[in-house]
Coordinates of N, CA, C and O in Angstrom, one line a residue:
X1 N 0.8 -1.2 0.0 CA 0.0 0.0 0.0 C 0.9 1.2 0.0 O 2.0 1.2 0.6
X2 N 0.4 2.2 -0.6 CA 1.1 3.5 -0.6 C 0.4 4.5 0.3 O -0.8 4.4 0.6
X3 N 1.2 5.4 0.7 CA 0.7 6.5 1.6 C -0.3 7.4 0.9 O -0.1 7.7 -0.3
X4 N -1.3 7.8 1.6 CA -2.2 8.8 1.0 C -1.9 10.1 1.6 O -1.7 10.3 2.8
X5 N -1.8 11.1 0.7 CA -1.4 12.4 1.2 C -2.5 13.4 0.8 O -3.0 13.4 -0.4
X6 N -2.9 14.2 1.7 CA -3.8 15.3 1.4 C -3.2 16.6 1.9 O -2.4 16.6 2.8
X7 N -3.5 17.7 1.2 CA -3.0 19.0 1.6 C -4.1 20.0 1.6 O -5.2 19.8 1.0
X8 N -3.9 21.0 2.3 CA -4.9 22.1 2.3 C -4.1 23.5 2.5 O -2.9 23.5 2.8
X9 N -4.8 24.5 2.1 CA -4.2 25.8 2.2 C -4.8 26.5 3.4 O -6.0 26.5 3.6
X10 N -4.0 27.1 4.2 CA -4.4 28.0 5.3 C -4.1 29.4 5.0 O -3.0 29.8 4.7
X11 N -5.2 30.2 4.9 CA -5.0 31.6 4.7 C -5.2 32.4 6.0 O -6.2 32.2 6.6
X12 N -4.2 33.2 6.3 CA -4.3 34.0 7.5 C -4.5 35.4 7.1 O -3.6 36.0 6.5
X13 N -5.6 35.9 7.3 CA -5.9 37.3 7.0 C -5.5 38.2 8.1 O -5.7 37.9 9.3
X14 N -5.0 39.4 7.8 CA -4.6 40.3 8.9 C -5.9 40.8 9.6 O -6.9 41.0 9.0
X15 N -5.8 41.0 10.9 CA -6.9 41.5 11.6 C -7.0 43.0 11.4 O -6.0 43.7 11.0
X16 N -8.1 43.6 11.6 CA -8.3 45.1 11.5 C -7.6 45.7 12.8 O -7.7 45.1 13.9
X17 N -7.0 46.8 12.6 CA -6.4 47.5 13.7 C -7.0 48.9 13.8 O -7.3 49.5 12.8
X18 N -7.1 49.4 15.0 CA -7.6 50.8 15.2 C -6.9 51.3 16.5 O -7.0 50.7 17.5
X19 N -6.2 52.4 16.4 CA -5.5 52.9 17.6 C -5.7 54.4 17.7 O -5.8 55.1 16.7
X20 N -5.7 54.8 18.9 CA -5.7 56.3 19.2 C -4.3 56.8 19.2 O -3.5 56.3 20.0
X21 N -4.0 57.6 18.2 CA -2.6 58.0 18.0 C -2.3 59.4 18.5 O -1.1 59.7 18.7
X22 N -3.3 60.3 18.6 CA -3.0 61.6 19.1 C -4.3 62.1 19.8 O -5.4 61.8 19.4
X23 N -4.0 62.7 21.0 CA -5.1 63.3 21.7 C -5.7 62.3 22.8 O -5.1 61.3 23.1
X24 N -6.8 62.7 23.3 CA -7.5 62.0 24.4 C -8.9 61.6 24.0 O -9.6 62.5 23.5
X25 N -9.3 60.4 24.1 CA -10.7 60.0 23.7 C -11.7 60.6 24.6 O -12.7 61.1 24.1
X26 N -11.5 60.7 25.9 CA -12.4 61.2 26.9 C -12.0 62.6 27.3 O -10.9 62.8 27.8
X27 N -12.9 63.6 27.0 CA -12.5 65.0 27.3 C -13.6 65.7 28.0 O -14.8 65.4 27.8
X28 N -13.3 66.7 28.8 CA -14.3 67.6 29.4 C -14.0 69.0 29.0 O -12.8 69.4 29.1
X29 N -15.0 69.7 28.5 CA -14.9 71.0 28.0 C -16.0 71.9 28.5 O -17.0 71.3 29.0
X30 N -15.8 73.2 28.5 CA -16.9 74.1 28.8 C -17.8 74.2 27.6 O -17.4 74.1 26.4
X31 N -19.1 74.5 27.8 CA -20.0 74.7 26.7 C -19.5 75.8 25.8 O -18.9 76.8 26.2
X32 N -19.6 75.5 24.5 CA -19.1 76.5 23.5 C -17.6 76.4 23.2 O -17.0 77.2 22.5
X33 N -16.9 75.5 23.8 CA -15.4 75.3 23.6 C -15.1 74.1 22.9 O -15.7 73.0 23.1
X34 N -14.2 74.2 22.0 CA -13.8 73.0 21.1 C -13.0 72.0 22.0 O -12.3 72.4 22.9
X35 N -13.1 70.7 21.6 CA -12.3 69.7 22.2 C -10.9 69.7 21.5 O -10.7 70.4 20.5
X36 N -9.9 69.1 22.2 CA -8.6 68.9 21.6 C -8.7 67.9 20.5 O -9.5 66.9 20.6
X37 N -8.0 68.1 19.4 CA -8.1 67.1 18.2 C -7.7 65.7 18.7 O -6.7 65.6 19.5
X38 N -8.5 64.8 18.3 CA -8.2 63.4 18.6 C -8.1 62.6 17.3 O -9.0 62.7 16.4
X39 N -7.0 61.9 17.1 CA -6.7 61.2 15.8 C -6.6 59.7 16.0 O -5.9 59.3 17.0
X40 N -7.4 59.0 15.2 CA -7.3 57.5 15.2 C -6.7 57.1 13.9 O -6.9 57.7 12.8
X41 N -5.9 56.0 14.0 CA -5.3 55.4 12.8 C -5.8 54.0 12.6 O -5.8 53.2 13.6
X42 N -6.2 53.6 11.4 CA -6.6 52.2 11.2 C -5.7 51.5 10.3 O -4.9 52.2 9.6
X43 N -5.7 50.2 10.3 CA -4.8 49.4 9.4 C -5.2 48.0 9.4 O -6.4 47.6 9.6
X44 N -4.2 47.1 9.2 CA -4.5 45.7 9.0 C -5.4 45.5 7.8 O -5.2 46.1 6.7
X45 N -6.5 44.7 7.9 CA -7.4 44.4 6.8 C -8.5 45.5 6.7 O -9.2 45.5 5.7
X46 N -8.5 46.4 7.6 CA -9.5 47.5 7.5 C -9.2 48.4 6.4 O -8.0 48.8 6.2
X47 N -10.2 48.8 5.6 CA -10.0 49.7 4.5 C -10.6 51.1 4.8 O -10.3 52.0 4.0
X48 N -11.3 51.3 5.8 CA -11.9 52.5 6.1 C -12.5 52.5 7.6 O -12.4 51.4 8.2
X49 N -13.1 53.6 8.0 CA -13.8 53.6 9.3 C -15.1 54.4 9.1 O -15.2 55.2 8.2
X50 N -16.0 54.1 10.0 CA -17.2 54.9 10.1 C -17.2 55.5 11.5 O -16.7 54.9 12.5
X51 N -17.7 56.7 11.6 CA -17.7 57.4 12.9 C -19.2 57.7 13.2 O -19.9 58.3 12.4
X52 N -19.6 57.2 14.4 CA -21.0 57.6 14.9 C -20.8 58.7 15.8 O -20.1 58.7 16.8
X53 N -21.5 59.8 15.5 CA -21.2 61.1 16.2 C -22.5 61.8 16.2 O -23.0 62.4 15.2
X54 N -23.2 61.9 17.4 CA -24.4 62.6 17.5 C -24.3 63.8 18.4 O -25.3 64.4 18.8
X55 N -23.0 64.3 18.6 CA -22.8 65.4 19.4 C -22.2 66.6 18.7 O -21.6 67.5 19.3
X56 N -22.3 66.6 17.3 CA -21.9 67.7 16.5 C -20.4 67.9 16.3 O -19.9 69.0 16.0
X57 N -19.6 66.9 16.5 CA -18.1 67.0 16.3 C -17.8 67.0 14.8 O -18.6 66.4 14.0
X58 N -16.7 67.5 14.5 CA -16.2 67.5 13.1 C -15.4 66.2 12.9 O -14.5 65.9 13.7
X59 N -15.7 65.5 11.8 CA -14.9 64.3 11.4 C -14.2 64.5 10.1 O -14.9 64.8 9.1
X60 N -12.9 64.4 10.1 CA -12.1 64.5 8.9 C -11.3 63.3 8.7 O -10.4 62.9 9.5
X61 N -11.5 62.6 7.5 CA -10.8 61.4 7.2 C -9.7 61.7 6.2 O -9.9 62.5 5.3
X62 N -8.6 61.0 6.3 CA -7.5 61.0 5.4 C -7.3 59.5 5.0 O -6.6 58.8 5.7
X63 N -8.0 59.1 3.9 CA -7.9 57.6 3.6 C -6.5 57.2 3.2 O -6.1 56.1 3.6
X64 N -5.7 58.1 2.6 CA -4.4 57.7 2.2 C -3.5 57.4 3.4 O -2.7 56.5 3.4
X65 N -3.7 58.3 4.4 CA -2.9 58.1 5.7 C -3.6 57.2 6.6 O -3.0 56.8 7.7
X66 N -4.8 56.7 6.3 CA -5.6 55.9 7.2 C -5.8 56.5 8.6 O -5.6 55.8 9.6
X67 N -6.2 57.8 8.6 CA -6.4 58.4 9.8 C -7.8 59.1 9.8 O -8.3 59.5 8.7
X68 N -8.4 59.3 10.9 CA -9.6 60.1 11.1 C -9.4 61.0 12.3 O -8.9 60.6 13.3
X69 N -9.7 62.3 12.1 CA -9.5 63.3 13.1 C -10.9 63.7 13.6 O -11.7 64.1 12.8
X70 N -11.1 63.7 14.9 CA -12.3 64.2 15.5 C -12.0 65.5 16.2 O -11.0 65.5 17.1
X71 N -12.7 66.5 15.9 CA -12.4 67.8 16.5 C -13.7 68.7 16.5 O -14.8 68.2 16.3
X72 N -13.5 69.9 16.9 CA -14.7 70.9 16.9 C -15.3 71.1 18.2 O -14.8 70.6 19.2
X73 N -16.4 71.8 18.2 CA -17.1 72.2 19.4 C -18.4 71.3 19.5 O -19.3 71.4 18.6
X74 N -18.5 70.5 20.5 CA -19.7 69.6 20.6 C -20.9 70.4 20.9 O -20.9 71.5 21.6
X75 N -22.1 69.9 20.5 CA -23.3 70.6 20.7 C -23.9 70.2 22.1 O -24.8 70.8 22.6
X76 N -23.3 69.2 22.7 CA -23.7 68.7 24.0 C -22.8 67.5 24.4 O -21.9 67.1 23.6
X77 N -23.0 67.0 25.6 CA -22.2 65.9 26.0 C -22.7 64.6 25.4 O -23.8 64.5 25.0
X78 N -21.8 63.6 25.4 CA -22.2 62.3 24.9 C -21.0 61.5 24.4 O -19.9 61.8 24.7
X79 N -21.3 60.5 23.6 CA -20.2 59.6 23.2 C -20.1 59.6 21.6 O -21.1 59.9 21.0
X80 N -19.0 59.2 21.1 CA -18.8 58.9 19.7 C -18.1 57.6 19.6 O -17.5 57.2 20.6
X81 N -18.2 57.0 18.5 CA -17.5 55.7 18.3 C -16.9 55.7 16.9 O -17.4 56.3 15.9
X82 N -15.7 55.0 16.8 CA -15.0 54.8 15.5 C -15.0 53.3 15.3 O -14.5 52.6 16.2
X83 N -15.4 52.8 14.1 CA -15.5 51.4 13.8 C -14.8 51.2 12.5 O -15.1 51.8 11.5
X84 N -13.9 50.1 12.4 CA -13.3 49.8 11.2 C -14.3 49.1 10.2 O -15.2 48.5 10.7
X85 N -14.1 49.3 8.9 CA -14.9 48.6 7.9 C -14.0 48.0 6.9 O -12.8 48.3 6.8
X86 N -14.6 47.2 6.0 CA -13.8 46.6 4.9 C -12.8 45.5 5.3 O -12.0 45.1 4.4
X87 N -12.9 45.0 6.5 CA -12.0 43.9 6.9 C -12.3 42.6 6.2 O -13.4 42.4 5.7
X88 N -11.3 41.8 6.1 CA -11.4 40.5 5.4 C -12.0 39.5 6.3 O -11.5 39.3 7.4
X89 N -13.0 38.8 5.8 CA -13.7 37.8 6.6 C -12.7 36.6 6.8 O -11.9 36.3 5.9
X90 N -12.7 36.0 7.9 CA -13.6 36.1 9.1 C -13.2 37.1 10.1 O -13.8 37.1 11.2
X91 N -12.3 37.9 9.8 CA -11.9 38.9 10.8 C -13.0 39.9 11.0 O -13.8 40.2 10.1
X92 N -13.0 40.5 12.2 CA -14.2 41.3 12.6 C -13.7 42.8 12.7 O -12.5 43.1 12.8
X93 N -14.7 43.6 12.8 CA -14.4 45.1 13.0 C -13.8 45.3 14.4 O -14.0 44.6 15.3
X94 N -13.1 46.4 14.5 CA -12.6 46.9 15.8 C -13.3 48.2 16.0 O -13.5 49.1 15.1
X95 N -13.6 48.5 17.3 CA -14.3 49.7 17.6 C -13.7 50.4 18.9 O -13.3 49.7 19.8
X96 N -13.5 51.7 18.8 CA -13.1 52.5 19.9 C -14.1 53.6 20.1 O -14.7 54.0 19.1
X97 N -14.2 54.1 21.3 CA -15.1 55.2 21.5 C -14.5 56.2 22.5 O -13.5 56.0 23.2
X98 N -15.2 57.4 22.6 CA -14.8 58.4 23.5 C -16.0 59.1 24.1 O -17.1 59.0 23.5
X99 N -15.8 59.7 25.2 CA -16.9 60.4 25.9 C -16.5 61.8 26.1 O -15.5 62.1 26.6
X100 N -17.4 62.7 25.6 CA -17.2 64.1 25.8 C -18.2 64.6 26.8 O -19.4 64.5 26.7
X101 N -17.7 65.3 27.9 CA -18.5 65.9 28.9 C -18.4 67.4 28.7 O -17.4 68.0 28.5
X102 N -19.6 68.0 28.6 CA -19.7 69.4 28.4 C -20.3 70.1 29.7 O -21.4 69.8 30.0
X103 N -19.4 70.8 30.3 CA -19.9 71.5 31.5 C -20.4 72.9 31.2 O -19.9 73.6 30.3
X104 N -21.5 73.3 31.9 CA -22.0 74.6 31.6 C -21.1 75.7 32.0 O -20.4 75.6 33.0
X105 N -21.0 76.8 31.3 CA -20.2 77.9 31.7 C -20.8 78.7 32.8 O -22.0 78.6 33.0
X106 N -20.0 79.4 33.6 CA -20.6 80.3 34.6 C -21.2 81.5 33.9 O -20.7 81.9 32.9
X107 N -22.3 82.0 34.4 CA -22.8 83.2 33.9 C -23.0 84.3 35.0 O -23.1 83.9 36.2
X108 N -22.9 85.5 34.6 CA -23.0 86.6 35.5 C -23.5 87.8 34.7 O -22.9 88.2 33.7
X109 N -24.6 88.4 35.1 CA -25.2 89.5 34.4 C -25.7 90.6 35.3 O -26.2 90.3 36.4
X110 N -25.5 91.8 34.8 CA -26.1 93.0 35.5 C -27.6 93.0 35.1 O -27.9 93.2 34.0
X111 N -28.5 92.8 36.1 CA -29.9 92.6 35.8 C -30.7 93.9 36.2 O -31.8 94.1 35.7
X112 N -30.2 94.6 37.1 CA -31.0 95.8 37.6 C -29.9 96.9 37.9 O -28.9 96.6 38.6
X113 N -30.2 98.1 37.5 CA -29.4 99.2 37.9 C -28.2 99.5 37.0 O -28.2 99.0 35.8
X114 N -27.3 100.3 37.4 CA -26.2 100.7 36.6 C -24.9 100.4 37.4 O -24.8 100.8 38.6
X115 N -23.9 99.8 36.7 CA -22.6 99.5 37.4 C -21.9 100.7 37.8 O -21.3 100.8 38.9
X116 N -21.7 101.6 36.8 CA -21.0 102.9 37.1 C -21.9 104.0 37.4 O -22.9 104.3 36.7
X117 N -21.7 104.6 38.6 CA -22.6 105.7 39.1 C -21.8 106.8 39.7 O -20.7 106.6 40.2
X118 N -22.3 108.0 39.6 CA -21.7 109.2 40.2 C -22.7 109.7 41.2 O -23.9 109.9 40.9
X119 N -22.3 109.9 42.5 CA -23.1 110.4 43.5 C -22.4 111.5 44.3 O -21.2 111.6 44.3
X120 N -23.1 112.3 45.0 CA -22.5 113.3 45.9 C -22.1 112.6 47.2 O -22.7 111.6 47.6
X121 N -21.1 113.1 47.8 CA -20.6 112.5 49.1 C -21.8 112.5 50.0 O -22.6 113.4 50.1
X122 N -21.9 111.3 50.7 CA -22.9 111.1 51.7 C -24.3 110.7 51.1 O -25.3 110.5 51.8
X123 N -24.3 110.4 49.8 CA -25.5 110.0 49.1 C -25.4 108.6 48.7 O -24.4 108.1 48.2
X124 N -26.5 107.8 48.8 CA -26.5 106.4 48.5 C -26.6 106.2 47.0 O -27.1 107.1 46.2
X125 N -26.0 105.2 46.5 CA -26.1 104.8 45.1 C -27.4 104.2 44.8 O -28.1 103.7 45.7
X126 N -27.8 104.1 43.6 CA -29.0 103.3 43.2 C -28.6 101.8 43.3 O -27.5 101.4 43.0
X127 N -29.6 101.0 43.8 CA -29.3 99.6 44.0 C -28.9 99.0 42.6 O -29.5 99.3 41.6
X128 N -27.9 98.1 42.6 CA -27.4 97.4 41.5 C -27.5 95.9 41.8 O -27.0 95.5 42.8
X129 N -28.2 95.2 40.9 CA -28.4 93.7 41.1 C -27.7 92.9 40.0 O -27.8 93.2 38.8
X130 N -26.9 92.0 40.4 CA -26.2 91.0 39.5 C -26.9 89.6 39.8 O -27.2 89.3 40.9
X131 N -27.0 88.9 38.7 CA -27.6 87.5 38.8 C -26.5 86.5 38.2 O -26.0 86.8 37.1
X132 N -26.3 85.5 39.0 CA -25.3 84.5 38.5 C -26.0 83.2 38.2 O -27.2 82.9 38.6
X133 N -25.4 82.3 37.4 CA -26.0 81.0 37.0 C -25.0 80.1 36.3 O -23.8 80.3 36.5
X134 N -25.6 79.3 35.5 CA -24.7 78.3 34.8 C -24.1 77.4 35.8 O -24.8 76.9 36.8
X135 N -22.8 77.1 35.7 CA -22.2 76.2 36.7 C -21.7 77.0 38.0 O -21.2 76.4 38.9
X136 N -21.8 78.3 38.0 CA -21.4 79.1 39.2 C -22.4 78.8 40.3 O -23.6 78.7 40.2
X137 N -21.8 78.6 41.5 CA -22.6 78.3 42.7 C -22.7 79.5 43.7 O -23.5 79.4 44.6
X138 N -21.9 80.5 43.4 CA -21.9 81.6 44.3 C -21.1 82.8 43.6 O -20.6 82.6 42.5
X139 N -21.0 83.9 44.3 CA -20.2 85.0 43.9 C -19.5 85.6 45.0 O -19.9 85.4 46.2
X140 N -18.3 86.2 44.8 CA -17.6 87.0 45.8 C -17.7 88.5 45.3 O -17.6 88.7 44.1
X141 N -17.8 89.4 46.2 CA -17.8 90.8 45.9 C -16.6 91.4 46.6 O -16.4 91.3 47.8
X142 N -15.7 92.1 45.8 CA -14.6 92.8 46.3 C -15.1 94.3 46.4 O -15.5 94.9 45.4
X143 N -15.1 94.8 47.7 CA -15.8 96.1 47.9 C -15.0 96.8 49.0 O -15.0 96.5 50.1
X144 N -14.2 97.8 48.5 CA -13.3 98.5 49.5 C -13.9 99.9 49.7 O -13.2 100.8 50.3
X145 N -15.1 100.2 49.2 CA -15.6 101.5 49.3 C -16.9 101.6 50.2 O -17.6 102.6 50.1
X146 N -17.1 100.6 51.0 CA -18.1 100.7 52.0 C -19.5 100.4 51.5 O -20.5 100.8 52.2
X147 N -19.7 99.8 50.4 CA -21.1 99.6 49.9 C -21.7 98.4 50.6 O -21.0 97.5 51.2
X148 N -23.0 98.3 50.7 CA -23.7 97.2 51.3 C -23.9 96.1 50.3 O -24.3 96.3 49.1
X149 N -23.6 94.8 50.6 CA -23.7 93.7 49.7 C -24.7 92.7 50.4 O -24.4 92.3 51.5
X150 N -25.7 92.4 49.6 CA -26.7 91.4 50.1 C -26.9 90.3 49.1 O -27.3 90.6 47.9
X151 N -26.6 89.1 49.5 CA -26.8 87.9 48.5 C -28.1 87.2 48.8 O -28.5 87.1 50.0
X152 N -28.7 86.7 47.7 CA -29.8 85.8 47.8 C -29.4 84.5 47.1 O -29.5 84.5 45.8
X153 N -29.0 83.5 47.8 CA -28.5 82.3 47.2 C -29.6 81.6 46.4 O -29.3 80.9 45.4
X154 N -30.8 81.7 46.9 CA -31.9 81.0 46.2 C -32.2 81.6 44.9 O -32.4 80.9 43.9
X155 N -32.2 82.9 44.8 CA -32.5 83.6 43.6 C -31.2 83.8 42.7 O -31.3 84.2 41.6
X156 N -30.1 83.5 43.3 CA -28.8 83.6 42.7 C -28.6 85.1 42.3 O -28.2 85.4 41.2
X157 N -28.8 86.0 43.2 CA -28.6 87.4 43.0 C -27.8 88.0 44.1 O -27.7 87.5 45.2
X158 N -27.1 89.1 43.8 CA -26.4 89.9 44.8 C -26.7 91.3 44.5 O -26.7 91.8 43.3
X159 N -27.1 92.0 45.6 CA -27.5 93.4 45.4 C -26.4 94.3 46.1 O -26.0 94.1 47.2
X160 N -26.0 95.3 45.4 CA -25.0 96.3 45.9 C -25.7 97.6 46.0 O -26.3 98.1 45.1
X161 N -25.7 98.2 47.2 CA -26.4 99.4 47.5 C -25.6 100.1 48.6 O -24.5 99.8 49.0
X162 N -26.3 101.2 49.1 CA -25.7 101.9 50.2 C -25.0 103.2 49.9 O -24.9 103.6 48.7
X163 N -24.4 103.8 50.9 CA -23.6 105.0 50.7 C -22.1 104.7 50.7 O -21.6 104.2 51.7
X164 N -21.4 105.0 49.6 CA -20.0 104.7 49.6 C -19.2 105.6 50.5 O -19.6 106.8 50.7
X165 N -18.2 105.1 51.1 CA -17.3 105.9 52.0 C -16.3 106.7 51.1 O -15.7 107.7 51.6
X166 N -16.1 106.3 49.9 CA -15.2 107.0 49.0 C -15.5 106.6 47.6 O -16.3 105.6 47.4
X167 N -14.9 107.2 46.6 CA -15.0 106.7 45.2 C -14.1 105.6 45.0 O -13.1 105.4 45.7
X168 N -14.4 104.8 44.0 CA -13.5 103.6 43.7 C -14.3 102.6 42.9 O -15.3 102.9 42.3
X169 N -13.8 101.4 42.9 CA -14.4 100.3 42.2 C -14.8 99.1 43.1 O -14.3 99.0 44.2
X170 N -15.7 98.4 42.6 CA -16.1 97.1 43.2 C -16.1 96.0 42.1 O -16.2 96.4 40.9
X171 N -16.0 94.8 42.5 CA -16.1 93.7 41.4 C -16.9 92.6 42.0 O -16.9 92.3 43.2
X172 N -17.5 91.9 41.1 CA -18.3 90.7 41.4 C -17.8 89.6 40.5 O -17.7 89.7 39.3
X173 N -17.4 88.4 41.2 CA -16.8 87.3 40.4 C -17.5 86.0 40.9 O -17.8 85.8 42.0
X174 N -17.8 85.2 39.9 CA -18.4 83.9 40.1 C -17.5 82.9 40.8 O -16.2 83.0 40.6
X175 N -18.0 82.0 41.6 CA -17.2 81.0 42.2 C -17.9 79.6 42.1 O -19.1 79.6 41.7
X176 N -17.2 78.5 42.3 CA -17.8 77.2 42.3 C -18.1 76.6 40.9 O -18.7 75.6 40.8
X177 N -17.7 77.3 39.9 CA -17.9 76.8 38.5 C -17.2 75.5 38.3 O -16.1 75.3 38.9
X178 N -17.7 74.7 37.4 CA -17.1 73.3 37.2 C -15.9 73.5 36.3 O -16.0 74.1 35.2
X179 N -14.8 72.8 36.7 CA -13.6 72.8 35.9 C -13.9 72.1 34.6 O -14.7 71.2 34.5
X180 N -13.3 72.6 33.5 CA -12.3 73.6 33.3 C -12.9 75.0 33.1 O -12.2 75.9 32.6
X181 N -14.1 75.2 33.3 CA -14.8 76.5 33.1 C -14.2 77.6 34.0 O -13.9 77.3 35.2
X182 N -14.1 78.8 33.5 CA -13.4 79.9 34.3 C -14.5 80.7 34.9 O -15.7 80.8 34.5
X183 N -14.0 81.5 35.9 CA -14.9 82.5 36.6 C -15.2 83.6 35.7 O -14.4 83.9 34.8
X184 N -16.3 84.2 35.9 CA -16.7 85.4 35.2 C -16.7 86.6 36.2 O -17.1 86.5 37.3
X185 N -16.2 87.7 35.8 CA -16.1 88.9 36.7 C -16.7 90.1 36.0 O -16.4 90.4 34.8
X186 N -17.4 90.9 36.7 CA -17.9 92.2 36.3 C -17.5 93.2 37.4 O -17.4 92.9 38.5
X187 N -17.4 94.5 37.0 CA -17.1 95.5 38.0 C -17.8 96.8 37.7 O -18.4 97.0 36.6
X188 N -17.8 97.7 38.7 CA -18.4 99.0 38.6 C -17.6 100.0 39.2 O -16.7 99.7 40.1
X189 N -17.7 101.2 38.8 CA -17.0 102.4 39.4 C -18.0 103.4 40.0 O -18.9 103.8 39.3
X190 N -17.7 103.7 41.2 CA -18.5 104.7 41.9 C -17.7 106.0 42.1 O -16.6 105.9 42.6

């Protein structure tokens, strides 16, 4: 008897690859602020990527370089995902995602009165009311001219009134805002 020989071919297809090559997938920004550019590079058997993006980010693909850049100003917080396509069967897609957190900015507005006022010595100024909001939880008032400061934490207002001891300036600045959002400051001159 002679030996029987059988042979077969084994084809090894490259897997799809997807890597975060520049930037950070998960970012926190203030409302109205752009994220830092985030670049993903695909390879292996993947021929392209799709990006699921419901938060208004800008998606720019460079097919020759096999990169996709995610940038821009989000319309709100949420997630995006990058998924490889075109991979050779039986290899499967690779997916990466990122989460963007959008914190509200602090707000501060002059809602009643006039910030800059001129009065005679010994005369009270007209009441001036500032209202804070957004991510600000409070305000501080710098007042070296003897004005009366009354806060209403429930209404998120601060009223500046009274008789100044001298001419000068005062300032109102938000506090407690969520990082990375910055404080807002307004001032007045008496």
